[in-house]
Amino acid sequence: MTATDRSIELITTAAQAAADKLAHDIIAYDVSDVLSITDAFLLASAPNDRQVKSIVDEIEERLNKELGTKPVRREGDRDARWILLDYVDIVVHVQHSEERVFYALERLWKDCPELDLPADAKATRGKGAEHAQLQDAEDAAELRGGLR
């Protein structure tokens, strides 16, 4: 079994919405062969809680406005470290970059086929690592400046 056309339409729209809000490392998996509860997962991340929430809000708004669908469940809002949107056909995970590294959902789903995403979403691959390197360099510079 493969993801339905509807699931792919939802994933594509959600991925573009996430990319438009500068999400990092957007990827989608067709999990329909291994899970009976949903067709696809979309994973995205951001370097801070505020951006995680902004990405989730944009995905939710875009899917409602463009495709007339709302999530049946939204979890993780309070801390905004990992917010899950369950649309039954798809599940969207938007994680803080630290949670993304720690939980490594890609490892769990690596045997599932990747779904093709819009070019803007594909272009986000590796952005999390870039951001982490820049942050590390800034932190090191700050530390050196404080030691003088």
mmCIF file of N, CA and C in Angstrom:
data_model
loop_
_atom_site.group_PDB
_atom_site.id
_atom_site.type_symbol
_atom_site.label_atom_id
_atom_site.label_comp_id
_atom_site.label_asym_id
_atom_site.label_seq_id
_atom_site.Cartn_x
_atom_site.Cartn_y
_atom_site.Cartn_z
ATOM 1 N N MET A 1 0.850 -1.188 0.000
ATOM 2 C CA MET A 1 0.000 0.000 0.000
ATOM 3 C C MET A 1 0.889 1.243 0.000
ATOM 4 N N THR A 2 0.474 2.265 -0.683
ATOM 5 C CA THR A 2 1.229 3.520 -0.686
ATOM 6 C C THR A 2 0.320 4.660 -0.245
ATOM 7 N N ALA A 3 0.941 5.757 0.095
ATOM 8 C CA ALA A 3 0.178 6.932 0.537
ATOM 9 C C ALA A 3 -0.817 7.340 -0.550
ATOM 10 N N THR A 4 -1.985 7.746 -0.120
ATOM 11 C CA THR A 4 -3.030 8.159 -1.052
ATOM 12 C C THR A 4 -2.697 9.513 -1.678
ATOM 13 N N ASP A 5 -3.383 9.818 -2.766
ATOM 14 C CA ASP A 5 -3.204 11.125 -3.407
ATOM 15 C C ASP A 5 -3.544 12.244 -2.433
ATOM 16 N N ARG A 6 -4.576 12.040 -1.625
ATOM 17 C CA ARG A 6 -4.976 13.053 -0.636
ATOM 18 C C ARG A 6 -3.853 13.277 0.376
ATOM 19 N N SER A 7 -3.240 12.198 0.844
ATOM 20 C CA SER A 7 -2.137 12.310 1.812
ATOM 21 C C SER A 7 -0.964 13.065 1.211
ATOM 22 N N ILE A 8 -0.660 12.767 -0.033
ATOM 23 C CA ILE A 8 0.451 13.450 -0.706
ATOM 24 C C ILE A 8 0.135 14.931 -0.890
ATOM 25 N N GLU A 9 -1.116 15.246 -1.201
ATOM 26 C CA GLU A 9 -1.529 16.644 -1.324
ATOM 27 C C GLU A 9 -1.377 17.373 0.018
ATOM 28 N N LEU A 10 -1.776 16.726 1.101
ATOM 29 C CA LEU A 10 -1.637 17.316 2.438
ATOM 30 C C LEU A 10 -0.165 17.513 2.795
ATOM 31 N N ILE A 11 0.649 16.493 2.541
ATOM 32 C CA ILE A 11 2.083 16.567 2.846
ATOM 33 C C ILE A 11 2.746 17.694 2.058
ATOM 34 N N THR A 12 2.430 17.787 0.775
ATOM 35 C CA THR A 12 3.031 18.810 -0.087
ATOM 36 C C THR A 12 2.679 20.213 0.400
ATOM 37 N N THR A 13 1.424 20.422 0.733
ATOM 38 C CA THR A 13 0.981 21.740 1.209
ATOM 39 C C THR A 13 1.621 22.067 2.556
ATOM 40 N N ALA A 14 1.651 21.084 3.457
ATOM 41 C CA ALA A 14 2.245 21.296 4.784
ATOM 42 C C ALA A 14 3.749 21.568 4.663
ATOM 43 N N ALA A 15 4.432 20.853 3.785
ATOM 44 C CA ALA A 15 5.872 21.045 3.602
ATOM 45 C C ALA A 15 6.174 22.442 3.063
ATOM 46 N N GLN A 16 5.371 22.901 2.113
ATOM 47 C CA GLN A 16 5.575 24.243 1.572
ATOM 48 C C GLN A 16 5.326 25.299 2.642
ATOM 49 N N ALA A 17 4.283 25.099 3.452
ATOM 50 C CA ALA A 17 3.990 26.040 4.544
ATOM 51 C C ALA A 17 5.161 26.090 5.527
ATOM 52 N N ALA A 18 5.712 24.933 5.867
ATOM 53 C CA ALA A 18 6.851 24.882 6.789
ATOM 54 C C ALA A 18 8.064 25.592 6.187
ATOM 55 N N ALA A 19 8.309 25.357 4.909
ATOM 56 C CA ALA A 19 9.440 26.006 4.232
ATOM 57 C C ALA A 19 9.257 27.521 4.207
ATOM 58 N N ASP A 20 8.025 27.961 3.992
ATOM 59 C CA ASP A 20 7.752 29.399 3.955
ATOM 60 C C ASP A 20 8.012 30.068 5.308
ATOM 61 N N LYS A 21 7.929 29.298 6.386
ATOM 62 C CA LYS A 21 8.216 29.828 7.723
ATOM 63 C C LYS A 21 9.628 29.474 8.192
ATOM 64 N N LEU A 22 10.486 29.088 7.221
ATOM 65 C CA LEU A 22 11.915 28.852 7.452
ATOM 66 C C LEU A 22 12.222 27.656 8.352
ATOM 67 N N ALA A 23 11.414 26.615 8.246
ATOM 68 C CA ALA A 23 11.703 25.376 8.965
ATOM 69 C C ALA A 23 12.990 24.766 8.423
ATOM 70 N N HIS A 24 13.639 23.957 9.235
ATOM 71 C CA HIS A 24 14.864 23.274 8.843
ATOM 72 C C HIS A 24 14.578 21.798 8.568
ATOM 73 N N ASP A 25 15.339 21.231 7.669
ATOM 74 C CA ASP A 25 15.395 19.784 7.460
ATOM 75 C C ASP A 25 14.023 19.127 7.287
ATOM 76 N N ILE A 26 13.237 19.656 6.383
ATOM 77 C CA ILE A 26 11.900 19.118 6.120
ATOM 78 C C ILE A 26 12.034 17.827 5.320
ATOM 79 N N ILE A 27 11.359 16.792 5.809
ATOM 80 C CA ILE A 27 11.378 15.491 5.138
ATOM 81 C C ILE A 27 10.055 14.792 5.399
ATOM 82 N N ALA A 28 9.616 13.973 4.461
ATOM 83 C CA ALA A 28 8.357 13.242 4.617
ATOM 84 C C ALA A 28 8.571 11.780 4.264
ATOM 85 N N TYR A 29 7.896 10.917 5.004
ATOM 86 C CA TYR A 29 7.989 9.482 4.785
ATOM 87 C C TYR A 29 6.615 8.890 4.543
ATOM 88 N N ASP A 30 6.553 7.952 3.620
ATOM 89 C CA ASP A 30 5.356 7.156 3.390
ATOM 90 C C ASP A 30 5.424 5.991 4.375
ATOM 91 N N VAL A 31 4.596 6.028 5.410
ATOM 92 C CA VAL A 31 4.603 5.000 6.457
ATOM 93 C C VAL A 31 3.404 4.058 6.334
ATOM 94 N N SER A 32 2.705 4.124 5.203
ATOM 95 C CA SER A 32 1.468 3.361 5.030
ATOM 96 C C SER A 32 1.679 1.850 5.071
ATOM 97 N N ASP A 33 2.858 1.381 4.702
ATOM 98 C CA ASP A 33 3.115 -0.067 4.744
ATOM 99 C C ASP A 33 3.389 -0.589 6.149
ATOM 100 N N VAL A 34 3.826 0.281 7.044
ATOM 101 C CA VAL A 34 4.185 -0.178 8.399
ATOM 102 C C VAL A 34 3.209 0.287 9.481
ATOM 103 N N LEU A 35 2.375 1.279 9.184
ATOM 104 C CA LEU A 35 1.387 1.759 10.144
ATOM 105 C C LEU A 35 0.002 1.737 9.508
ATOM 106 N N SER A 36 -0.967 1.309 10.261
ATOM 107 C CA SER A 36 -2.333 1.304 9.729
ATOM 108 C C SER A 36 -3.095 2.577 10.099
ATOM 109 N N ILE A 37 -2.518 3.380 10.984
ATOM 110 C CA ILE A 37 -3.239 4.554 11.487
ATOM 111 C C ILE A 37 -3.042 5.819 10.666
ATOM 112 N N THR A 38 -2.023 5.851 9.809
ATOM 113 C CA THR A 38 -1.765 7.032 8.990
ATOM 114 C C THR A 38 -0.956 6.643 7.757
ATOM 115 N N ASP A 39 -0.959 7.505 6.764
ATOM 116 C CA ASP A 39 -0.222 7.240 5.522
ATOM 117 C C ASP A 39 1.187 7.804 5.509
ATOM 118 N N ALA A 40 1.355 8.996 6.117
ATOM 119 C CA ALA A 40 2.634 9.687 5.961
ATOM 120 C C ALA A 40 2.964 10.543 7.181
ATOM 121 N N PHE A 41 4.257 10.712 7.388
ATOM 122 C CA PHE A 41 4.781 11.606 8.420
ATOM 123 C C PHE A 41 5.535 12.731 7.738
ATOM 124 N N LEU A 42 5.362 13.943 8.242
ATOM 125 C CA LEU A 42 6.174 15.077 7.835
ATOM 126 C C LEU A 42 6.974 15.510 9.050
ATOM 127 N N LEU A 43 8.279 15.658 8.887
ATOM 128 C CA LEU A 43 9.155 16.106 9.965
ATOM 129 C C LEU A 43 9.772 17.435 9.577
ATOM 130 N N ALA A 44 9.821 18.352 10.531
ATOM 131 C CA ALA A 44 10.465 19.650 10.326
ATOM 132 C C ALA A 44 10.974 20.123 11.679
ATOM 133 N N SER A 45 11.914 21.047 11.664
ATOM 134 C CA SER A 45 12.437 21.561 12.924
ATOM 135 C C SER A 45 12.753 23.040 12.811
ATOM 136 N N ALA A 46 12.997 23.619 13.989
ATOM 137 C CA ALA A 46 13.333 25.039 14.087
ATOM 138 C C ALA A 46 14.226 25.240 15.303
ATOM 139 N N PRO A 47 15.044 26.294 15.294
ATOM 140 C CA PRO A 47 16.015 26.498 16.369
ATOM 141 C C PRO A 47 15.450 27.077 17.667
ATOM 142 N N ASN A 48 14.184 27.504 17.672
ATOM 143 C CA ASN A 48 13.636 28.035 18.920
ATOM 144 C C ASN A 48 12.134 27.745 19.016
ATOM 145 N N ASP A 49 11.614 27.825 20.228
ATOM 146 C CA ASP A 49 10.219 27.470 20.501
ATOM 147 C C ASP A 49 9.231 28.358 19.745
ATOM 148 N N ARG A 50 9.541 29.633 19.675
ATOM 149 C CA ARG A 50 8.642 30.566 18.997
ATOM 150 C C ARG A 50 8.495 30.206 17.516
ATOM 151 N N GLN A 51 9.601 29.844 16.884
ATOM 152 C CA GLN A 51 9.543 29.479 15.470
ATOM 153 C C GLN A 51 8.821 28.140 15.282
ATOM 154 N N VAL A 52 9.006 27.191 16.203
ATOM 155 C CA VAL A 52 8.264 25.925 16.132
ATOM 156 C C VAL A 52 6.775 26.223 16.087
ATOM 157 N N LYS A 53 6.314 27.070 16.990
ATOM 158 C CA LYS A 53 4.886 27.408 17.056
ATOM 159 C C LYS A 53 4.432 28.129 15.782
ATOM 160 N N SER A 54 5.250 29.024 15.285
ATOM 161 C CA SER A 54 4.921 29.759 14.059
ATOM 162 C C SER A 54 4.774 28.816 12.862
ATOM 163 N N ILE A 55 5.664 27.853 12.753
ATOM 164 C CA ILE A 55 5.606 26.874 11.664
ATOM 165 C C ILE A 55 4.324 26.058 11.767
ATOM 166 N N VAL A 56 4.021 25.590 12.960
ATOM 167 C CA VAL A 56 2.813 24.790 13.171
ATOM 168 C C VAL A 56 1.562 25.604 12.841
ATOM 169 N N ASP A 57 1.522 26.839 13.294
ATOM 170 C CA ASP A 57 0.358 27.693 13.011
ATOM 171 C C ASP A 57 0.176 27.892 11.502
ATOM 172 N N GLU A 58 1.291 28.077 10.785
ATOM 173 C CA GLU A 58 1.218 28.274 9.337
ATOM 174 C C GLU A 58 0.733 27.006 8.631
ATOM 175 N N ILE A 59 1.233 25.861 9.052
ATOM 176 C CA ILE A 59 0.789 24.598 8.456
ATOM 177 C C ILE A 59 -0.707 24.416 8.678
ATOM 178 N N GLU A 60 -1.120 24.635 9.917
ATOM 179 C CA GLU A 60 -2.542 24.460 10.249
ATOM 180 C C GLU A 60 -3.428 25.419 9.448
ATOM 181 N N GLU A 61 -3.003 26.671 9.365
ATOM 182 C CA GLU A 61 -3.783 27.666 8.623
ATOM 183 C C GLU A 61 -3.843 27.330 7.128
ATOM 184 N N ARG A 62 -2.712 26.968 6.556
ATOM 185 C CA ARG A 62 -2.651 26.673 5.122
ATOM 186 C C ARG A 62 -3.478 25.436 4.766
ATOM 187 N N LEU A 63 -3.388 24.386 5.574
ATOM 188 C CA LEU A 63 -4.172 23.181 5.285
ATOM 189 C C LEU A 63 -5.666 23.453 5.415
ATOM 190 N N ASN A 64 -6.028 24.314 6.351
ATOM 191 C CA ASN A 64 -7.437 24.664 6.512
ATOM 192 C C ASN A 64 -7.918 25.527 5.342
ATOM 193 N N LYS A 65 -7.143 26.560 5.030
ATOM 194 C CA LYS A 65 -7.546 27.501 3.979
ATOM 195 C C LYS A 65 -7.533 26.870 2.585
ATOM 196 N N GLU A 66 -6.460 26.149 2.263
ATOM 197 C CA GLU A 66 -6.300 25.623 0.910
ATOM 198 C C GLU A 66 -6.974 24.274 0.670
ATOM 199 N N LEU A 67 -7.026 23.448 1.727
ATOM 200 C CA LEU A 67 -7.550 22.094 1.537
ATOM 201 C C LEU A 67 -8.755 21.773 2.416
ATOM 202 N N GLY A 68 -9.183 22.763 3.218
ATOM 203 C CA GLY A 68 -10.386 22.591 4.026
ATOM 204 C C GLY A 68 -10.307 21.511 5.083
ATOM 205 N N THR A 69 -9.130 21.329 5.657
ATOM 206 C CA THR A 69 -8.983 20.301 6.685
ATOM 207 C C THR A 69 -8.366 20.870 7.954
ATOM 208 N N LYS A 70 -8.784 20.313 9.067
ATOM 209 C CA LYS A 70 -8.258 20.703 10.375
ATOM 210 C C LYS A 70 -7.721 19.464 11.070
ATOM 211 N N PRO A 71 -6.742 19.645 11.939
ATOM 212 C CA PRO A 71 -6.225 18.468 12.651
ATOM 213 C C PRO A 71 -7.274 17.924 13.627
ATOM 214 N N VAL A 72 -7.272 16.603 13.785
ATOM 215 C CA VAL A 72 -8.160 16.004 14.787
ATOM 216 C C VAL A 72 -7.525 16.100 16.170
ATOM 217 N N ARG A 73 -6.215 16.328 16.182
ATOM 218 C CA ARG A 73 -5.502 16.443 17.449
ATOM 219 C C ARG A 73 -4.264 17.304 17.258
ATOM 220 N N ARG A 74 -3.980 18.111 18.274
ATOM 221 C CA ARG A 74 -2.768 18.950 18.298
ATOM 222 C C ARG A 74 -2.162 18.787 19.678
ATOM 223 N N GLU A 75 -0.921 18.341 19.737
ATOM 224 C CA GLU A 75 -0.268 18.088 21.018
ATOM 225 C C GLU A 75 1.055 18.820 21.107
ATOM 226 N N GLY A 76 1.453 19.166 22.333
ATOM 227 C CA GLY A 76 2.764 19.747 22.572
ATOM 228 C C GLY A 76 2.821 21.253 22.570
ATOM 229 N N ASP A 77 1.671 21.912 22.510
ATOM 230 C CA ASP A 77 1.634 23.376 22.440
ATOM 231 C C ASP A 77 2.260 24.074 23.633
ATOM 232 N N ARG A 78 2.070 23.536 24.810
ATOM 233 C CA ARG A 78 2.487 24.242 26.024
ATOM 234 C C ARG A 78 3.977 24.563 26.020
ATOM 235 N N ASP A 79 4.792 23.571 25.711
ATOM 236 C CA ASP A 79 6.237 23.791 25.718
ATOM 237 C C ASP A 79 6.783 24.203 24.355
ATOM 238 N N ALA A 80 6.057 23.869 23.304
ATOM 239 C CA ALA A 80 6.453 24.182 21.923
ATOM 240 C C ALA A 80 7.840 23.639 21.585
ATOM 241 N N ARG A 81 8.184 22.507 22.156
ATOM 242 C CA ARG A 81 9.450 21.854 21.839
ATOM 243 C C ARG A 81 9.239 20.767 20.781
ATOM 244 N N TRP A 82 8.036 20.204 20.779
ATOM 245 C CA TRP A 82 7.672 19.193 19.793
ATOM 246 C C TRP A 82 6.164 19.233 19.671
ATOM 247 N N ILE A 83 5.700 19.781 18.584
ATOM 248 C CA ILE A 83 4.252 19.878 18.373
ATOM 249 C C ILE A 83 3.861 18.892 17.286
ATOM 250 N N LEU A 84 2.806 18.155 17.569
ATOM 251 C CA LEU A 84 2.304 17.148 16.648
ATOM 252 C C LEU A 84 0.921 17.566 16.169
ATOM 253 N N LEU A 85 0.723 17.529 14.866
ATOM 254 C CA LEU A 85 -0.591 17.761 14.263
ATOM 255 C C LEU A 85 -1.037 16.455 13.616
ATOM 256 N N ASP A 86 -2.167 15.927 14.068
ATOM 257 C CA ASP A 86 -2.684 14.668 13.531
ATOM 258 C C ASP A 86 -3.869 14.963 12.619
ATOM 259 N N TYR A 87 -3.679 14.704 11.337
ATOM 260 C CA TYR A 87 -4.729 14.901 10.341
ATOM 261 C C TYR A 87 -5.320 13.566 9.882
ATOM 262 N N VAL A 88 -5.093 12.509 10.623
ATOM 263 C CA VAL A 88 -5.478 11.129 10.336
ATOM 264 C C VAL A 88 -4.700 10.599 9.132
ATOM 265 N N ASP A 89 -4.854 11.206 7.955
ATOM 266 C CA ASP A 89 -4.132 10.747 6.767
ATOM 267 C C ASP A 89 -2.631 11.006 6.877
ATOM 268 N N ILE A 90 -2.274 12.086 7.548
ATOM 269 C CA ILE A 90 -0.865 12.425 7.771
ATOM 270 C C ILE A 90 -0.685 12.878 9.218
ATOM 271 N N VAL A 91 0.541 12.789 9.688
ATOM 272 C CA VAL A 91 0.903 13.329 10.998
ATOM 273 C C VAL A 91 2.111 14.230 10.786
ATOM 274 N N VAL A 92 2.018 15.448 11.294
ATOM 275 C CA VAL A 92 3.085 16.441 11.158
ATOM 276 C C VAL A 92 3.793 16.584 12.504
ATOM 277 N N HIS A 93 5.111 16.456 12.488
ATOM 278 C CA HIS A 93 5.943 16.638 13.677
ATOM 279 C C HIS A 93 6.824 17.855 13.440
ATOM 280 N N VAL A 94 6.671 18.885 14.257
ATOM 281 C CA VAL A 94 7.579 20.033 14.192
ATOM 282 C C VAL A 94 8.290 20.083 15.533
ATOM 283 N N GLN A 95 9.594 19.941 15.476
ATOM 284 C CA GLN A 95 10.389 19.822 16.691
ATOM 285 C C GLN A 95 11.407 20.947 16.816
ATOM 286 N N HIS A 96 11.709 21.287 18.058
ATOM 287 C CA HIS A 96 12.861 22.137 18.341
ATOM 288 C C HIS A 96 14.075 21.351 17.872
ATOM 289 N N SER A 97 15.083 22.015 17.361
ATOM 290 C CA SER A 97 16.263 21.340 16.808
ATOM 291 C C SER A 97 16.897 20.356 17.788
ATOM 292 N N GLU A 98 16.919 20.706 19.085
ATOM 293 C CA GLU A 98 17.515 19.811 20.079
ATOM 294 C C GLU A 98 16.719 18.515 20.201
ATOM 295 N N GLU A 99 15.398 18.607 20.181
ATOM 296 C CA GLU A 99 14.558 17.416 20.238
ATOM 297 C C GLU A 99 14.715 16.579 18.968
ATOM 298 N N ARG A 100 14.876 17.258 17.854
ATOM 299 C CA ARG A 100 15.044 16.555 16.572
ATOM 300 C C ARG A 100 16.278 15.669 16.623
ATOM 301 N N VAL A 101 17.375 16.211 17.150
ATOM 302 C CA VAL A 101 18.609 15.440 17.250
ATOM 303 C C VAL A 101 18.449 14.313 18.268
ATOM 304 N N PHE A 102 17.869 14.621 19.424
ATOM 305 C CA PHE A 102 17.752 13.638 20.499
ATOM 306 C C PHE A 102 16.862 12.457 20.113
ATOM 307 N N TYR A 103 15.684 12.733 19.550
ATOM 308 C CA TYR A 103 14.737 11.660 19.240
ATOM 309 C C TYR A 103 14.997 11.002 17.894
ATOM 310 N N ALA A 104 15.660 11.681 16.979
ATOM 311 C CA ALA A 104 16.095 11.125 15.691
ATOM 312 C C ALA A 104 15.027 10.265 15.022
ATOM 313 N N LEU A 105 13.874 10.860 14.774
ATOM 314 C CA LEU A 105 12.775 10.118 14.148
ATOM 315 C C LEU A 105 13.164 9.557 12.780
ATOM 316 N N GLU A 106 14.080 10.225 12.095
ATOM 317 C CA GLU A 106 14.529 9.723 10.795
ATOM 318 C C GLU A 106 15.096 8.308 10.911
ATOM 319 N N ARG A 107 15.759 8.027 12.031
ATOM 320 C CA ARG A 107 16.312 6.678 12.236
ATOM 321 C C ARG A 107 15.200 5.638 12.299
ATOM 322 N N LEU A 108 14.085 6.014 12.925
ATOM 323 C CA LEU A 108 12.966 5.077 13.060
ATOM 324 C C LEU A 108 12.298 4.774 11.729
ATOM 325 N N TRP A 109 12.252 5.765 10.854
ATOM 326 C CA TRP A 109 11.489 5.635 9.615
ATOM 327 C C TRP A 109 12.365 5.526 8.375
ATOM 328 N N LYS A 110 13.679 5.343 8.554
ATOM 329 C CA LYS A 110 14.610 5.351 7.419
ATOM 330 C C LYS A 110 14.327 4.266 6.383
ATOM 331 N N ASP A 111 13.661 3.188 6.775
ATOM 332 C CA ASP A 111 13.348 2.119 5.826
ATOM 333 C C ASP A 111 12.084 2.398 5.021
ATOM 334 N N CYS A 112 11.365 3.439 5.381
ATOM 335 C CA CYS A 112 10.158 3.820 4.649
ATOM 336 C C CYS A 112 10.542 4.738 3.487
ATOM 337 N N PRO A 113 9.784 4.673 2.398
ATOM 338 C CA PRO A 113 10.115 5.544 1.266
ATOM 339 C C PRO A 113 9.909 7.020 1.593
ATOM 340 N N GLU A 114 10.840 7.835 1.108
ATOM 341 C CA GLU A 114 10.688 9.289 1.237
ATOM 342 C C GLU A 114 9.689 9.766 0.201
ATOM 343 N N LEU A 115 8.887 10.737 0.578
ATOM 344 C CA LEU A 115 7.953 11.353 -0.361
ATOM 345 C C LEU A 115 8.611 12.573 -0.992
ATOM 346 N N ASP A 116 8.312 12.797 -2.248
ATOM 347 C CA ASP A 116 8.847 13.954 -2.938
ATOM 348 C C ASP A 116 8.188 15.211 -2.382
ATOM 349 N N LEU A 117 8.976 16.237 -2.174
ATOM 350 C CA LEU A 117 8.488 17.496 -1.608
ATOM 351 C C LEU A 117 8.791 18.647 -2.557
ATOM 352 N N PRO A 118 8.121 19.792 -2.350
ATOM 353 C CA PRO A 118 8.429 20.979 -3.166
ATOM 354 C C PRO A 118 9.904 21.385 -3.022
ATOM 355 N N ALA A 119 10.426 22.028 -4.034
ATOM 356 C CA ALA A 119 11.833 22.446 -4.057
ATOM 357 C C ALA A 119 12.205 23.279 -2.832
ATOM 358 N N ASP A 120 11.308 24.169 -2.404
ATOM 359 C CA ASP A 120 11.597 25.006 -1.226
ATOM 360 C C ASP A 120 11.814 24.147 0.020
ATOM 361 N N ALA A 121 11.037 23.089 0.146
ATOM 362 C CA ALA A 121 11.169 22.196 1.302
ATOM 363 C C ALA A 121 12.469 21.393 1.214
ATOM 364 N N LYS A 122 12.788 20.895 0.028
ATOM 365 C CA LYS A 122 14.034 20.145 -0.153
ATOM 366 C C LYS A 122 15.247 21.014 0.163
ATOM 367 N N ALA A 123 15.163 22.291 -0.153
ATOM 368 C CA ALA A 123 16.279 23.217 0.062
ATOM 369 C C ALA A 123 16.589 23.435 1.540
ATOM 370 N N THR A 124 15.709 22.993 2.430
ATOM 371 C CA THR A 124 15.927 23.190 3.871
ATOM 372 C C THR A 124 16.833 22.122 4.472
ATOM 373 N N ARG A 125 17.153 21.089 3.709
ATOM 374 C CA ARG A 125 17.982 19.991 4.233
ATOM 375 C C ARG A 125 19.360 20.513 4.606
ATOM 376 N N GLY A 126 19.798 20.193 5.793
ATOM 377 C CA GLY A 126 21.098 20.633 6.270
ATOM 378 C C GLY A 126 21.081 21.984 6.959
ATOM 379 N N LYS A 127 19.954 22.673 6.941
ATOM 380 C CA LYS A 127 19.878 24.003 7.559
ATOM 381 C C LYS A 127 20.029 23.929 9.078
ATOM 382 N N GLY A 128 19.548 22.859 9.679
ATOM 383 C CA GLY A 128 19.683 22.698 11.128
ATOM 384 C C GLY A 128 21.140 22.621 11.535
ATOM 385 N N ALA A 129 21.922 21.846 10.798
ATOM 386 C CA ALA A 129 23.353 21.711 11.095
ATOM 387 C C ALA A 129 24.077 23.034 10.874
ATOM 388 N N GLU A 130 23.716 23.740 9.797
ATOM 389 C CA GLU A 130 24.319 25.053 9.535
ATOM 390 C C GLU A 130 24.054 26.009 10.690
ATOM 391 N N HIS A 131 22.794 26.032 11.137
ATOM 392 C CA HIS A 131 22.418 26.925 12.223
ATOM 393 C C HIS A 131 23.184 26.560 13.499
ATOM 394 N N ALA A 132 23.308 25.269 13.790
ATOM 395 C CA ALA A 132 24.024 24.827 14.991
ATOM 396 C C ALA A 132 25.491 25.252 14.938
ATOM 397 N N GLN A 133 26.121 25.144 13.778
ATOM 398 C CA GLN A 133 27.525 25.557 13.644
ATOM 399 C C GLN A 133 27.679 27.055 13.865
ATOM 400 N N LEU A 134 26.782 27.835 13.292
ATOM 401 C CA LEU A 134 26.834 29.282 13.492
ATOM 402 C C LEU A 134 26.633 29.637 14.961
ATOM 403 N N GLN A 135 25.689 28.966 15.592
ATOM 404 C CA GLN A 135 25.416 29.220 17.013
ATOM 405 C C GLN A 135 26.629 28.854 17.865
ATOM 406 N N ASP A 136 27.259 27.717 17.562
ATOM 407 C CA ASP A 136 28.462 27.304 18.297
ATOM 408 C C ASP A 136 29.578 28.330 18.130
ATOM 409 N N ALA A 137 29.758 28.843 16.916
ATOM 410 C CA ALA A 137 30.797 29.845 16.663
ATOM 411 C C ALA A 137 30.505 31.127 17.432
ATOM 412 N N GLU A 138 29.238 31.544 17.449
ATOM 413 C CA GLU A 138 28.855 32.745 18.201
ATOM 414 C C GLU A 138 29.072 32.549 19.696
ATOM 415 N N ASP A 139 28.696 31.372 20.200
ATOM 416 C CA ASP A 139 28.892 31.083 21.628
ATOM 417 C C ASP A 139 30.380 31.087 22.002
ATOM 418 N N ALA A 140 31.205 30.507 21.129
ATOM 419 C CA ALA A 140 32.640 30.467 21.386
ATOM 420 C C ALA A 140 33.234 31.878 21.393
ATOM 421 N N ALA A 141 32.800 32.695 20.454
ATOM 422 C CA ALA A 141 33.279 34.083 20.371
ATOM 423 C C ALA A 141 32.854 34.858 21.620
ATOM 424 N N GLU A 142 31.648 34.624 22.070
ATOM 425 C CA GLU A 142 31.150 35.296 23.264
ATOM 426 C C GLU A 142 31.961 34.869 24.494
ATOM 427 N N LEU A 143 32.248 33.580 24.568
ATOM 428 C CA LEU A 143 33.020 33.050 25.684
ATOM 429 C C LEU A 143 34.427 33.639 25.685
ATOM 430 N N ARG A 144 35.055 33.686 24.500
ATOM 431 C CA ARG A 144 36.399 34.272 24.405
ATOM 432 C C ARG A 144 36.368 35.741 24.815
ATOM 433 N N GLY A 145 35.345 36.452 24.383
ATOM 434 C CA GLY A 145 35.234 37.874 24.727
ATOM 435 C C GLY A 145 35.038 38.078 26.227
ATOM 436 N N GLY A 146 34.337 37.136 26.878
ATOM 437 C CA GLY A 146 34.102 37.233 28.315
ATOM 438 C C GLY A 146 35.306 36.880 29.153
ATOM 439 N N LEU A 147 36.255 36.167 28.563
ATOM 440 C CA LEU A 147 37.437 35.736 29.300
ATOM 441 C C LEU A 147 38.525 36.793 29.329
ATOM 442 N N ARG A 148 38.371 37.827 28.533
ATOM 443 C CA ARG A 148 39.409 38.864 28.452
ATOM 444 C C ARG A 148 39.299 39.849 29.554
#
